[in-house]
PDB file of C-alpha atoms in Angstrom:
ATOM      1  CA  MET J   1      57.302 -63.142  59.006  1.00 72.00           C
ATOM      2  CA  ILE J   2      60.017 -60.565  58.485  1.00 80.00           C
ATOM      3  CA  THR J   3      62.133 -61.291  55.435  1.00 82.00           C
ATOM      4  CA  LEU J   4      65.144 -59.630  53.885  1.00 84.00           C
ATOM      5  CA  ASN J   5      62.749 -57.778  51.582  1.00 84.00           C
ATOM      6  CA  HIS J   6      61.215 -55.906  54.508  1.00 86.00           C
ATOM      7  CA  TYR J   7      64.607 -54.561  55.471  1.00 90.00           C
ATOM      8  CA  LEU J   8      65.485 -53.684  51.872  1.00 89.00           C
ATOM      9  CA  VAL J   9      62.233 -51.769  51.372  1.00 87.00           C
ATOM     10  CA  LEU J  10      62.733 -49.927  54.669  1.00 91.00           C
ATOM     11  CA  SER J  11      66.274 -49.069  53.620  1.00 93.00           C
ATOM     12  CA  ALA J  12      65.089 -47.799  50.226  1.00 90.00           C
ATOM     13  CA  LEU J  13      62.493 -45.649  51.986  1.00 90.00           C
ATOM     14  CA  LEU J  14      65.115 -44.120  54.286  1.00 93.00           C
ATOM     15  CA  PHE J  15      67.461 -43.511  51.359  1.00 93.00           C
ATOM     16  CA  ALA J  16      64.662 -41.766  49.420  1.00 91.00           C
ATOM     17  CA  ILE J  17      63.917 -39.550  52.434  1.00 92.00           C
ATOM     18  CA  GLY J  18      67.600 -38.623  52.684  1.00 93.00           C
ATOM     19  CA  THR J  19      67.831 -37.870  48.963  1.00 91.00           C
ATOM     20  CA  ALA J  20      64.727 -35.689  49.138  1.00 90.00           C
ATOM     21  CA  GLY J  21      66.299 -33.813  52.048  1.00 90.00           C
ATOM     22  CA  VAL J  22      69.490 -33.108  50.096  1.00 91.00           C
ATOM     23  CA  PHE J  23      67.515 -31.754  47.150  1.00 85.00           C
ATOM     24  CA  LEU J  24      64.752 -29.889  48.953  1.00 84.00           C
ATOM     25  CA  ARG J  25      66.385 -28.200  51.906  1.00 83.00           C
ATOM     26  CA  ARG J  26      68.120 -24.828  51.791  1.00 81.00           C
ATOM     27  CA  ASN J  27      70.211 -25.218  54.921  1.00 86.00           C
ATOM     28  CA  LEU J  28      73.688 -26.731  54.825  1.00 88.00           C
ATOM     29  CA  ILE J  29      73.315 -28.396  58.247  1.00 90.00           C
ATOM     30  CA  THR J  30      70.073 -30.132  57.247  1.00 90.00           C
ATOM     31  CA  VAL J  31      71.717 -31.233  54.002  1.00 92.00           C
ATOM     32  CA  LEU J  32      74.515 -32.877  56.013  1.00 92.00           C
ATOM     33  CA  LEU J  33      71.921 -34.530  58.277  1.00 93.00           C
ATOM     34  CA  SER J  34      70.146 -35.899  55.190  1.00 94.00           C
ATOM     35  CA  ILE J  35      73.450 -37.376  54.007  1.00 94.00           C
ATOM     36  CA  GLU J  36      73.726 -39.106  57.389  1.00 94.00           C
ATOM     37  CA  ILE J  37      70.247 -40.583  56.846  1.00 95.00           C
ATOM     38  CA  MET J  38      71.364 -41.940  53.470  1.00 95.00           C
ATOM     39  CA  LEU J  39      74.515 -43.475  54.975  1.00 95.00           C
ATOM     40  CA  ASN J  40      72.411 -45.159  57.646  1.00 95.00           C
ATOM     41  CA  ALA J  41      70.010 -46.559  55.062  1.00 95.00           C
ATOM     42  CA  VAL J  42      72.978 -48.200  53.362  1.00 95.00           C
ATOM     43  CA  ASN J  43      74.242 -49.490  56.722  1.00 95.00           C
ATOM     44  CA  LEU J  44      70.903 -51.184  57.311  1.00 94.00           C
ATOM     45  CA  THR J  45      71.202 -52.921  53.948  1.00 94.00           C
ATOM     46  CA  PHE J  46      74.695 -54.165  54.817  1.00 94.00           C
ATOM     47  CA  VAL J  47      73.653 -55.561  58.201  1.00 92.00           C
ATOM     48  CA  ALA J  48      70.498 -57.211  56.823  1.00 91.00           C
ATOM     49  CA  ALA J  49      72.403 -58.791  53.931  1.00 90.00           C
ATOM     50  CA  GLY J  50      75.148 -59.953  56.282  1.00 89.00           C
ATOM     51  CA  ARG J  51      72.505 -61.566  58.470  1.00 87.00           C
ATOM     52  CA  GLN J  52      70.868 -63.241  55.489  1.00 85.00           C
ATOM     53  CA  PHE J  53      74.087 -64.757  54.201  1.00 83.00           C
ATOM     54  CA  ALA J  54      75.445 -65.509  57.681  1.00 81.00           C
ATOM     55  CA  ALA J  55      78.584 -63.448  57.049  1.00 84.00           C
ATOM     56  CA  VAL J  56      80.268 -61.092  59.456  1.00 86.00           C
ATOM     57  CA  ASP J  57      81.568 -58.864  56.640  1.00 88.00           C
ATOM     58  CA  GLY J  58      78.404 -56.768  56.537  1.00 89.00           C
ATOM     59  CA  GLN J  59      78.932 -55.485  60.038  1.00 90.00           C
ATOM     60  CA  ILE J  60      82.588 -54.755  59.351  1.00 92.00           C
ATOM     61  CA  ILE J  61      81.679 -52.636  56.330  1.00 93.00           C
ATOM     62  CA  VAL J  62      79.214 -50.786  58.575  1.00 93.00           C
ATOM     63  CA  PHE J  63      82.107 -50.124  60.948  1.00 92.00           C
ATOM     64  CA  PHE J  64      84.076 -48.512  58.115  1.00 94.00           C
ATOM     65  CA  VAL J  65      81.059 -46.537  56.904  1.00 94.00           C
ATOM     66  CA  MET J  66      80.659 -45.114  60.412  1.00 93.00           C
ATOM     67  CA  THR J  67      84.314 -44.059  60.409  1.00 93.00           C
ATOM     68  CA  VAL J  68      83.900 -42.319  57.074  1.00 93.00           C
ATOM     69  CA  ALA J  69      80.711 -40.666  58.348  1.00 93.00           C
ATOM     70  CA  ALA J  70      82.543 -39.356  61.402  1.00 92.00           C
ATOM     71  CA  ALA J  71      85.341 -37.943  59.248  1.00 93.00           C
ATOM     72  CA  GLU J  72      82.809 -36.460  56.839  1.00 93.00           C
ATOM     73  CA  ALA J  73      80.850 -34.828  59.670  1.00 92.00           C
ATOM     74  CA  ALA J  74      83.993 -33.312  61.195  1.00 92.00           C
ATOM     75  CA  VAL J  75      85.289 -31.851  57.928  1.00 93.00           C
ATOM     76  CA  GLY J  76      81.811 -30.844  56.713  1.00 92.00           C
ATOM     77  CA  LEU J  77      80.978 -28.995  59.911  1.00 92.00           C
ATOM     78  CA  ALA J  78      84.365 -27.256  59.879  1.00 91.00           C
ATOM     79  CA  LEU J  79      83.631 -26.150  56.299  1.00 90.00           C
ATOM     80  CA  ILE J  80      80.188 -24.917  57.365  1.00 90.00           C
ATOM     81  CA  ILE J  81      81.710 -22.864  60.181  1.00 89.00           C
ATOM     82  CA  ALA J  82      84.263 -21.336  57.791  1.00 88.00           C
ATOM     83  CA  LEU J  83      81.568 -20.580  55.203  1.00 86.00           C
ATOM     84  CA  PHE J  84      79.250 -19.059  57.790  1.00 87.00           C
ATOM     85  CA  ARG J  85      82.033 -16.760  58.971  1.00 85.00           C
ATOM     86  CA  HIS J  86      82.420 -15.628  55.376  1.00 81.00           C
ATOM     87  CA  ARG J  87      78.796 -14.955  54.431  1.00 79.00           C
ATOM     88  CA  GLU J  88      76.688 -15.002  57.616  1.00 78.00           C
ATOM     89  CA  SER J  89      74.355 -17.477  55.919  1.00 78.00           C
ATOM     90  CA  LEU J  90      73.837 -21.222  55.648  1.00 80.00           C
ATOM     91  CA  ASN J  91      71.935 -21.142  52.379  1.00 80.00           C
ATOM     92  CA  PRO J  92      73.844 -23.112  49.720  1.00 78.00           C
ATOM     93  CA  ASP J  93      72.760 -20.534  47.145  1.00 76.00           C
ATOM     94  CA  ALA J  94      74.777 -17.903  49.001  1.00 76.00           C
ATOM     95  CA  PHE J  95      78.031 -19.613  48.045  1.00 78.00           C
ATOM     96  CA  THR J  96      78.126 -19.254  44.283  1.00 76.00           C
ATOM     97  CA  SER J  97      81.365 -17.343  43.842  1.00 76.00           C
ATOM     98  CA  LEU J  98      82.967 -20.268  42.013  1.00 74.00           C
ATOM     99  CA  LYS J  99      80.041 -20.599  39.639  1.00 71.00           C
ATOM    100  CA  TRP J 100      80.819 -19.672  36.086  1.00 64.00           C
TER     101      TRP J 100
ATOM    102  CA  MET M   1      51.626 -61.785  65.304  1.00 68.00           C
ATOM    103  CA  ALA M   2      55.029 -62.788  66.494  1.00 83.00           C
ATOM    104  CA  LEU M   3      56.992 -60.492  68.756  1.00 85.00           C
ATOM    105  CA  ASP M   4      59.642 -60.099  66.036  1.00 84.00           C
ATOM    106  CA  THR M   5      57.127 -58.710  63.588  1.00 88.00           C
ATOM    107  CA  VAL M   6      55.656 -56.243  66.069  1.00 91.00           C
ATOM    108  CA  LEU M   7      59.102 -54.999  67.094  1.00 92.00           C
ATOM    109  CA  PHE M   8      60.210 -54.678  63.462  1.00 92.00           C
ATOM    110  CA  TYR M   9      57.244 -52.496  62.549  1.00 93.00           C
ATOM    111  CA  ALA M  10      57.591 -50.437  65.728  1.00 94.00           C
ATOM    112  CA  PHE M  11      61.279 -49.695  65.156  1.00 94.00           C
ATOM    113  CA  ALA M  12      60.775 -49.181  61.423  1.00 94.00           C
ATOM    114  CA  GLY M  13      57.971 -46.720  62.144  1.00 94.00           C
ATOM    115  CA  ILE M  14      60.110 -44.769  64.623  1.00 94.00           C
ATOM    116  CA  THR M  15      63.023 -44.664  62.176  1.00 94.00           C
ATOM    117  CA  VAL M  16      61.056 -43.563  59.119  1.00 94.00           C
ATOM    118  CA  LEU M  17      58.854 -41.028  60.930  1.00 94.00           C
ATOM    119  CA  ALA M  18      61.806 -39.434  62.705  1.00 94.00           C
ATOM    120  CA  ALA M  19      63.788 -39.291  59.433  1.00 94.00           C
ATOM    121  CA  LEU M  20      60.797 -37.700  57.714  1.00 93.00           C
ATOM    122  CA  PHE M  21      60.499 -35.051  60.411  1.00 93.00           C
ATOM    123  CA  VAL M  22      64.251 -34.377  60.192  1.00 92.00           C
ATOM    124  CA  VAL M  23      63.763 -33.405  56.559  1.00 90.00           C
ATOM    125  CA  VAL M  24      60.508 -31.485  57.075  1.00 89.00           C
ATOM    126  CA  GLN M  25      61.615 -29.632  60.197  1.00 84.00           C
ATOM    127  CA  ARG M  26      62.626 -25.970  59.774  1.00 83.00           C
ATOM    128  CA  ASN M  27      64.593 -25.675  63.003  1.00 86.00           C
ATOM    129  CA  PRO M  28      68.001 -27.435  62.783  1.00 87.00           C
ATOM    130  CA  VAL M  29      68.097 -28.106  66.557  1.00 89.00           C
ATOM    131  CA  TYR M  30      64.903 -30.177  66.329  1.00 90.00           C
ATOM    132  CA  SER M  31      66.267 -31.867  63.205  1.00 91.00           C
ATOM    133  CA  VAL M  32      69.367 -33.047  65.068  1.00 92.00           C
ATOM    134  CA  VAL M  33      67.388 -34.324  68.078  1.00 92.00           C
ATOM    135  CA  LEU M  34      64.927 -36.155  65.793  1.00 93.00           C
ATOM    136  CA  LEU M  35      67.816 -37.747  63.926  1.00 93.00           C
ATOM    137  CA  ILE M  36      69.069 -39.141  67.245  1.00 94.00           C
ATOM    138  CA  ALA M  37      65.621 -40.733  67.699  1.00 93.00           C
ATOM    139  CA  SER M  38      65.861 -42.164  64.183  1.00 94.00           C
ATOM    140  CA  PHE M  39      69.269 -43.676  64.985  1.00 94.00           C
ATOM    141  CA  GLY M  40      67.806 -45.171  68.161  1.00 93.00           C
ATOM    142  CA  GLY M  41      65.169 -46.943  66.054  1.00 94.00           C
ATOM    143  CA  LEU M  42      67.892 -48.189  63.712  1.00 94.00           C
ATOM    144  CA  ALA M  43      69.839 -49.553  66.695  1.00 94.00           C
ATOM    145  CA  GLY M  44      66.713 -51.526  67.667  1.00 93.00           C
ATOM    146  CA  LEU M  45      66.553 -52.940  64.133  1.00 93.00           C
ATOM    147  CA  TYR M  46      70.213 -53.985  64.399  1.00 92.00           C
ATOM    148  CA  VAL M  47      69.399 -55.853  67.621  1.00 91.00           C
ATOM    149  CA  LEU M  48      66.579 -57.633  65.785  1.00 90.00           C
ATOM    150  CA  LEU M  49      69.130 -58.548  63.097  1.00 89.00           C
ATOM    151  CA  ASP M  50      71.392 -60.242  65.680  1.00 86.00           C
ATOM    152  CA  ALA M  51      73.995 -57.491  65.443  1.00 88.00           C
ATOM    153  CA  PRO M  52      74.370 -56.138  69.001  1.00 88.00           C
ATOM    154  CA  PHE M  53      77.901 -54.845  68.315  1.00 89.00           C
ATOM    155  CA  THR M  54      76.651 -52.662  65.469  1.00 91.00           C
ATOM    156  CA  ALA M  55      73.673 -51.537  67.565  1.00 93.00           C
ATOM    157  CA  VAL M  56      75.912 -50.393  70.421  1.00 92.00           C
ATOM    158  CA  THR M  57      78.326 -48.722  67.998  1.00 91.00           C
ATOM    159  CA  GLN M  58      75.379 -46.964  66.400  1.00 92.00           C
ATOM    160  CA  ILE M  59      74.307 -45.525  69.753  1.00 93.00           C
ATOM    161  CA  ILE M  60      77.784 -44.607  70.995  1.00 93.00           C
ATOM    162  CA  VAL M  61      79.391 -43.319  67.798  1.00 90.00           C
ATOM    163  CA  TYR M  62      76.419 -41.957  65.848  1.00 88.00           C
ATOM    164  CA  ALA M  63      73.882 -40.842  68.430  1.00 88.00           C
ATOM    165  CA  GLY M  64      76.598 -40.017  70.941  1.00 88.00           C
ATOM    166  CA  ALA M  65      79.570 -38.497  69.159  1.00 89.00           C
ATOM    167  CA  ILE M  66      78.535 -37.382  65.672  1.00 91.00           C
ATOM    168  CA  MET M  67      75.193 -35.894  66.678  1.00 91.00           C
ATOM    169  CA  VAL M  68      76.760 -33.995  69.582  1.00 91.00           C
ATOM    170  CA  LEU M  69      79.194 -32.546  67.035  1.00 90.00           C
ATOM    171  CA  PHE M  70      76.223 -31.425  64.915  1.00 91.00           C
ATOM    172  CA  LEU M  71      74.421 -30.007  67.941  1.00 91.00           C
ATOM    173  CA  PHE M  72      77.531 -28.042  68.949  1.00 89.00           C
ATOM    174  CA  THR M  73      77.807 -26.540  65.477  1.00 89.00           C
ATOM    175  CA  VAL M  74      74.112 -25.628  65.334  1.00 89.00           C
ATOM    176  CA  MET M  75      74.332 -23.861  68.676  1.00 88.00           C
ATOM    177  CA  LEU M  76      77.676 -22.243  67.822  1.00 86.00           C
ATOM    178  CA  LEU M  77      76.328 -20.733  64.611  1.00 85.00           C
ATOM    179  CA  ASN M  78      73.009 -19.765  66.189  1.00 78.00           C
ATOM    180  CA  VAL M  79      70.901 -19.702  63.021  1.00 70.00           C
ATOM    181  CA  PRO M  80      67.684 -21.416  64.075  1.00 58.00           C
ATOM    182  CA  ARG M  81      65.668 -20.471  60.988  1.00 63.00           C
ATOM    183  CA  GLU M  82      66.139 -21.172  57.341  1.00 61.00           C
ATOM    184  CA  ASP M  83      66.631 -17.938  55.395  1.00 57.00           C
ATOM    185  CA  ALA M  84      65.215 -19.105  52.116  1.00 56.00           C
ATOM    186  CA  SER M  85      62.881 -16.428  50.850  1.00 57.00           C
ATOM    187  CA  GLU M  86      65.242 -13.913  49.248  1.00 55.00           C
ATOM    188  CA  PHE M  87      67.177 -16.604  47.392  1.00 56.00           C
ATOM    189  CA  ASP M  88      64.299 -18.801  46.254  1.00 62.00           C
ATOM    190  CA  ARG M  89      62.636 -16.091  44.183  1.00 62.00           C
ATOM    191  CA  ALA M  90      65.772 -15.454  42.137  1.00 64.00           C
ATOM    192  CA  HIS M  91      66.873 -19.070  41.891  1.00 66.00           C
ATOM    193  CA  PRO M  92      67.707 -20.090  38.287  1.00 66.00           C
ATOM    194  CA  LEU M  93      65.806 -23.382  38.700  1.00 68.00           C
ATOM    195  CA  ASN M  94      62.668 -21.627  39.928  1.00 70.00           C
ATOM    196  CA  ARG M  95      61.168 -21.290  36.449  1.00 75.00           C
ATOM    197  CA  PRO M  96      57.936 -22.849  35.143  1.00 78.00           C
ATOM    198  CA  GLY M  97      59.699 -25.142  32.662  1.00 82.00           C
ATOM    199  CA  ALA M  98      62.214 -26.508  35.142  1.00 82.00           C
ATOM    200  CA  ARG M  99      59.500 -26.906  37.786  1.00 81.00           C
ATOM    201  CA  ARG M 100      57.250 -28.904  35.446  1.00 87.00           C
ATOM    202  CA  PHE M 101      60.148 -31.138  34.428  1.00 88.00           C
ATOM    203  CA  GLY M 102      60.993 -31.760  38.078  1.00 85.00           C
ATOM    204  CA  ALA M 103      57.341 -32.559  38.887  1.00 88.00           C
ATOM    205  CA  VAL M 104      57.243 -35.116  36.060  1.00 92.00           C
ATOM    206  CA  LEU M 105      60.419 -36.736  37.383  1.00 90.00           C
ATOM    207  CA  VAL M 106      58.960 -36.933  40.902  1.00 88.00           C
ATOM    208  CA  VAL M 107      55.763 -38.571  39.624  1.00 92.00           C
ATOM    209  CA  LEU M 108      57.752 -41.077  37.555  1.00 93.00           C
ATOM    210  CA  PHE M 109      59.945 -41.902  40.545  1.00 87.00           C
ATOM    211  CA  LEU M 110      56.929 -42.420  42.815  1.00 87.00           C
ATOM    212  CA  ILE M 111      55.265 -44.732  40.269  1.00 92.00           C
ATOM    213  CA  GLU M 112      58.475 -46.700  39.947  1.00 89.00           C
ATOM    214  CA  ALA M 113      58.914 -46.975  43.741  1.00 83.00           C
ATOM    215  CA  VAL M 114      55.313 -48.115  44.305  1.00 86.00           C
ATOM    216  CA  TRP M 115      55.628 -50.627  41.473  1.00 87.00           C
ATOM    217  CA  ALA M 116      58.860 -51.999  42.936  1.00 81.00           C
ATOM    218  CA  VAL M 117      57.418 -52.388  46.442  1.00 78.00           C
ATOM    219  CA  TRP M 118      54.220 -53.968  45.096  1.00 81.00           C
ATOM    220  CA  HIS M 119      56.187 -56.353  42.921  1.00 80.00           C
ATOM    221  CA  VAL M 120      58.458 -57.367  45.788  1.00 74.00           C
ATOM    222  CA  SER M 121      55.664 -57.890  48.305  1.00 69.00           C
ATOM    223  CA  GLY M 122      53.896 -60.370  46.040  1.00 66.00           C
ATOM    224  CA  ARG M 123      56.972 -62.546  45.817  1.00 67.00           C
ATOM    225  CA  GLU M 124      57.653 -65.121  48.483  1.00 61.00           C
ATOM    226  CA  THR M 125      61.181 -65.066  49.798  1.00 63.00           C
ATOM    227  CA  ALA M 126      62.869 -67.200  52.349  1.00 60.00           C
ATOM    228  CA  ALA M 127      62.702 -65.943  55.888  1.00 63.00           C
ATOM    229  CA  LEU M 128      65.886 -64.590  57.374  1.00 66.00           C
ATOM    230  CA  ARG M 129      68.073 -67.584  57.981  1.00 59.00           C
ATOM    231  CA  ALA M 130      67.991 -68.779  61.553  1.00 58.00           C
ATOM    232  CA  THR M 131      71.434 -68.652  63.085  1.00 57.00           C
ATOM    233  CA  ASP M 132      72.669 -70.437  66.144  1.00 55.00           C
ATOM    234  CA  PRO M 133      73.070 -67.832  68.870  1.00 51.00           C
ATOM    235  CA  GLY M 134      76.442 -66.117  68.936  1.00 48.00           C
ATOM    236  CA  SER M 135      77.677 -67.175  65.519  1.00 54.00           C
ATOM    237  CA  VAL M 136      77.146 -64.012  63.494  1.00 53.00           C
ATOM    238  CA  ALA M 137      76.742 -61.704  66.403  1.00 59.00           C
ATOM    239  CA  SER M 138      79.774 -62.291  68.539  1.00 77.00           C
ATOM    240  CA  VAL M 139      82.220 -59.465  68.991  1.00 84.00           C
ATOM    241  CA  ARG M 140      85.015 -62.035  69.051  1.00 85.00           C
ATOM    242  CA  GLU M 141      84.222 -63.093  65.483  1.00 85.00           C
ATOM    243  CA  ILE M 142      84.010 -59.487  64.283  1.00 88.00           C
ATOM    244  CA  GLY M 143      87.321 -58.633  65.913  1.00 89.00           C
ATOM    245  CA  LYS M 144      88.996 -61.676  64.429  1.00 89.00           C
ATOM    246  CA  VAL M 145      87.945 -60.831  60.879  1.00 89.00           C
ATOM    247  CA  LEU M 146      88.576 -57.113  61.349  1.00 90.00           C
ATOM    248  CA  PHE M 147      92.183 -57.599  62.448  1.00 92.00           C
ATOM    249  CA  THR M 148      93.066 -60.322  59.926  1.00 92.00           C
ATOM    250  CA  ASP M 149      91.208 -59.990  56.607  1.00 91.00           C
ATOM    251  CA  TYR M 150      90.533 -56.268  56.979  1.00 92.00           C
ATOM    252  CA  ALA M 151      93.722 -55.273  58.811  1.00 93.00           C
ATOM    253  CA  PHE M 152      94.962 -53.040  55.989  1.00 94.00           C
ATOM    254  CA  ALA M 153      91.636 -51.228  55.654  1.00 93.00           C
ATOM    255  CA  PHE M 154      91.582 -50.786  59.420  1.00 93.00           C
ATOM    256  CA  GLU M 155      95.001 -49.146  59.416  1.00 94.00           C
ATOM    257  CA  VAL M 156      94.073 -46.900  56.493  1.00 94.00           C
ATOM    258  CA  THR M 157      91.022 -45.834  58.510  1.00 94.00           C
ATOM    259  CA  SER M 158      93.315 -44.442  61.200  1.00 93.00           C
ATOM    260  CA  LEU M 159      95.062 -42.329  58.550  1.00 95.00           C
ATOM    261  CA  LEU M 160      91.660 -41.108  57.331  1.00 94.00           C
ATOM    262  CA  ILE M 161      90.677 -40.064  60.845  1.00 93.00           C
ATOM    263  CA  LEU M 162      93.993 -38.259  61.313  1.00 95.00           C
ATOM    264  CA  ALA M 163      93.583 -36.399  58.016  1.00 94.00           C
ATOM    265  CA  ALA M 164      89.998 -35.452  58.894  1.00 94.00           C
ATOM    266  CA  MET M 165      91.080 -34.202  62.322  1.00 92.00           C
ATOM    267  CA  VAL M 166      93.884 -32.040  60.938  1.00 94.00           C
ATOM    268  CA  GLY M 167      91.613 -30.815  58.140  1.00 92.00           C
ATOM    269  CA  ALA M 168      88.846 -29.846  60.523  1.00 91.00           C
ATOM    270  CA  VAL M 169      91.245 -27.928  62.780  1.00 90.00           C
ATOM    271  CA  VAL M 170      92.799 -26.081  59.825  1.00 91.00           C
ATOM    272  CA  LEU M 171      89.437 -25.245  58.230  1.00 87.00           C
ATOM    273  CA  ALA M 172      87.712 -23.996  61.369  1.00 82.00           C
ATOM    274  CA  ARG M 173      90.687 -22.037  62.683  1.00 82.00           C
ATOM    275  CA  HIS M 174      90.219 -18.319  63.012  1.00 75.00           C
ATOM    276  CA  ARG M 175      92.658 -16.791  60.578  1.00 70.00           C
ATOM    277  CA  ALA M 176      94.759 -14.110  62.218  1.00 60.00           C
ATOM    278  CA  GLU M 177      95.465 -11.436  59.646  1.00 54.00           C
TER     279      GLU M 177
END
């Protein structure tokens, strides 16, 4: 029997994988991909909770999260292209000029 | 075992394994393709959750549009490998003290996660509520709520998309000196 808990645990697992990716990887594109994994883990929580409480709101929030993810991907990738033109590298440690 | 259970574990396995390989993979092109597989598994889970609209949106918007954007950027920049070595040695966090502290935090987090999962699995919860077909799922219902209760948020979303579009064009433009 699949309960809400199964979906919540799966979502937590995905979120942990995404977080690990953000912290461990040294490539800006993979970091953005890990953020997408985290957003999707949250989406799964919303849909599962909406199903549990028989409300349509969960899916609507997912709709908005997808919009924000699309905007984030567009701006993030544009930033990555601009940064790469500047330094010829995608390592986040290469962009420390603003660091005090 | 019921068909539901088998499908849940199959899709969950696809999703988690693909996500894991996205993070482990060194080549960004493979990472992007594996993430598409992960999103496919998630779309299957949405179907199991009686949310076909979200499942289709997941495939079209995420796996279709956003991932193609990523793939374009990866191929445009043409940096298949991670150039980590020369930075990692000099990294300020790459010191014995900081590394030990981080290891302790990881162990604590793992213990906490295992404890939480173990605690949850021992507790009986109600099965997902059975819904009459078409009540939660229907696109008509979603549209109705989206354009009445969430109409303002929906309109603001269009502004967000416009701002993101203009921002992306301005940021990625080649600056003519």
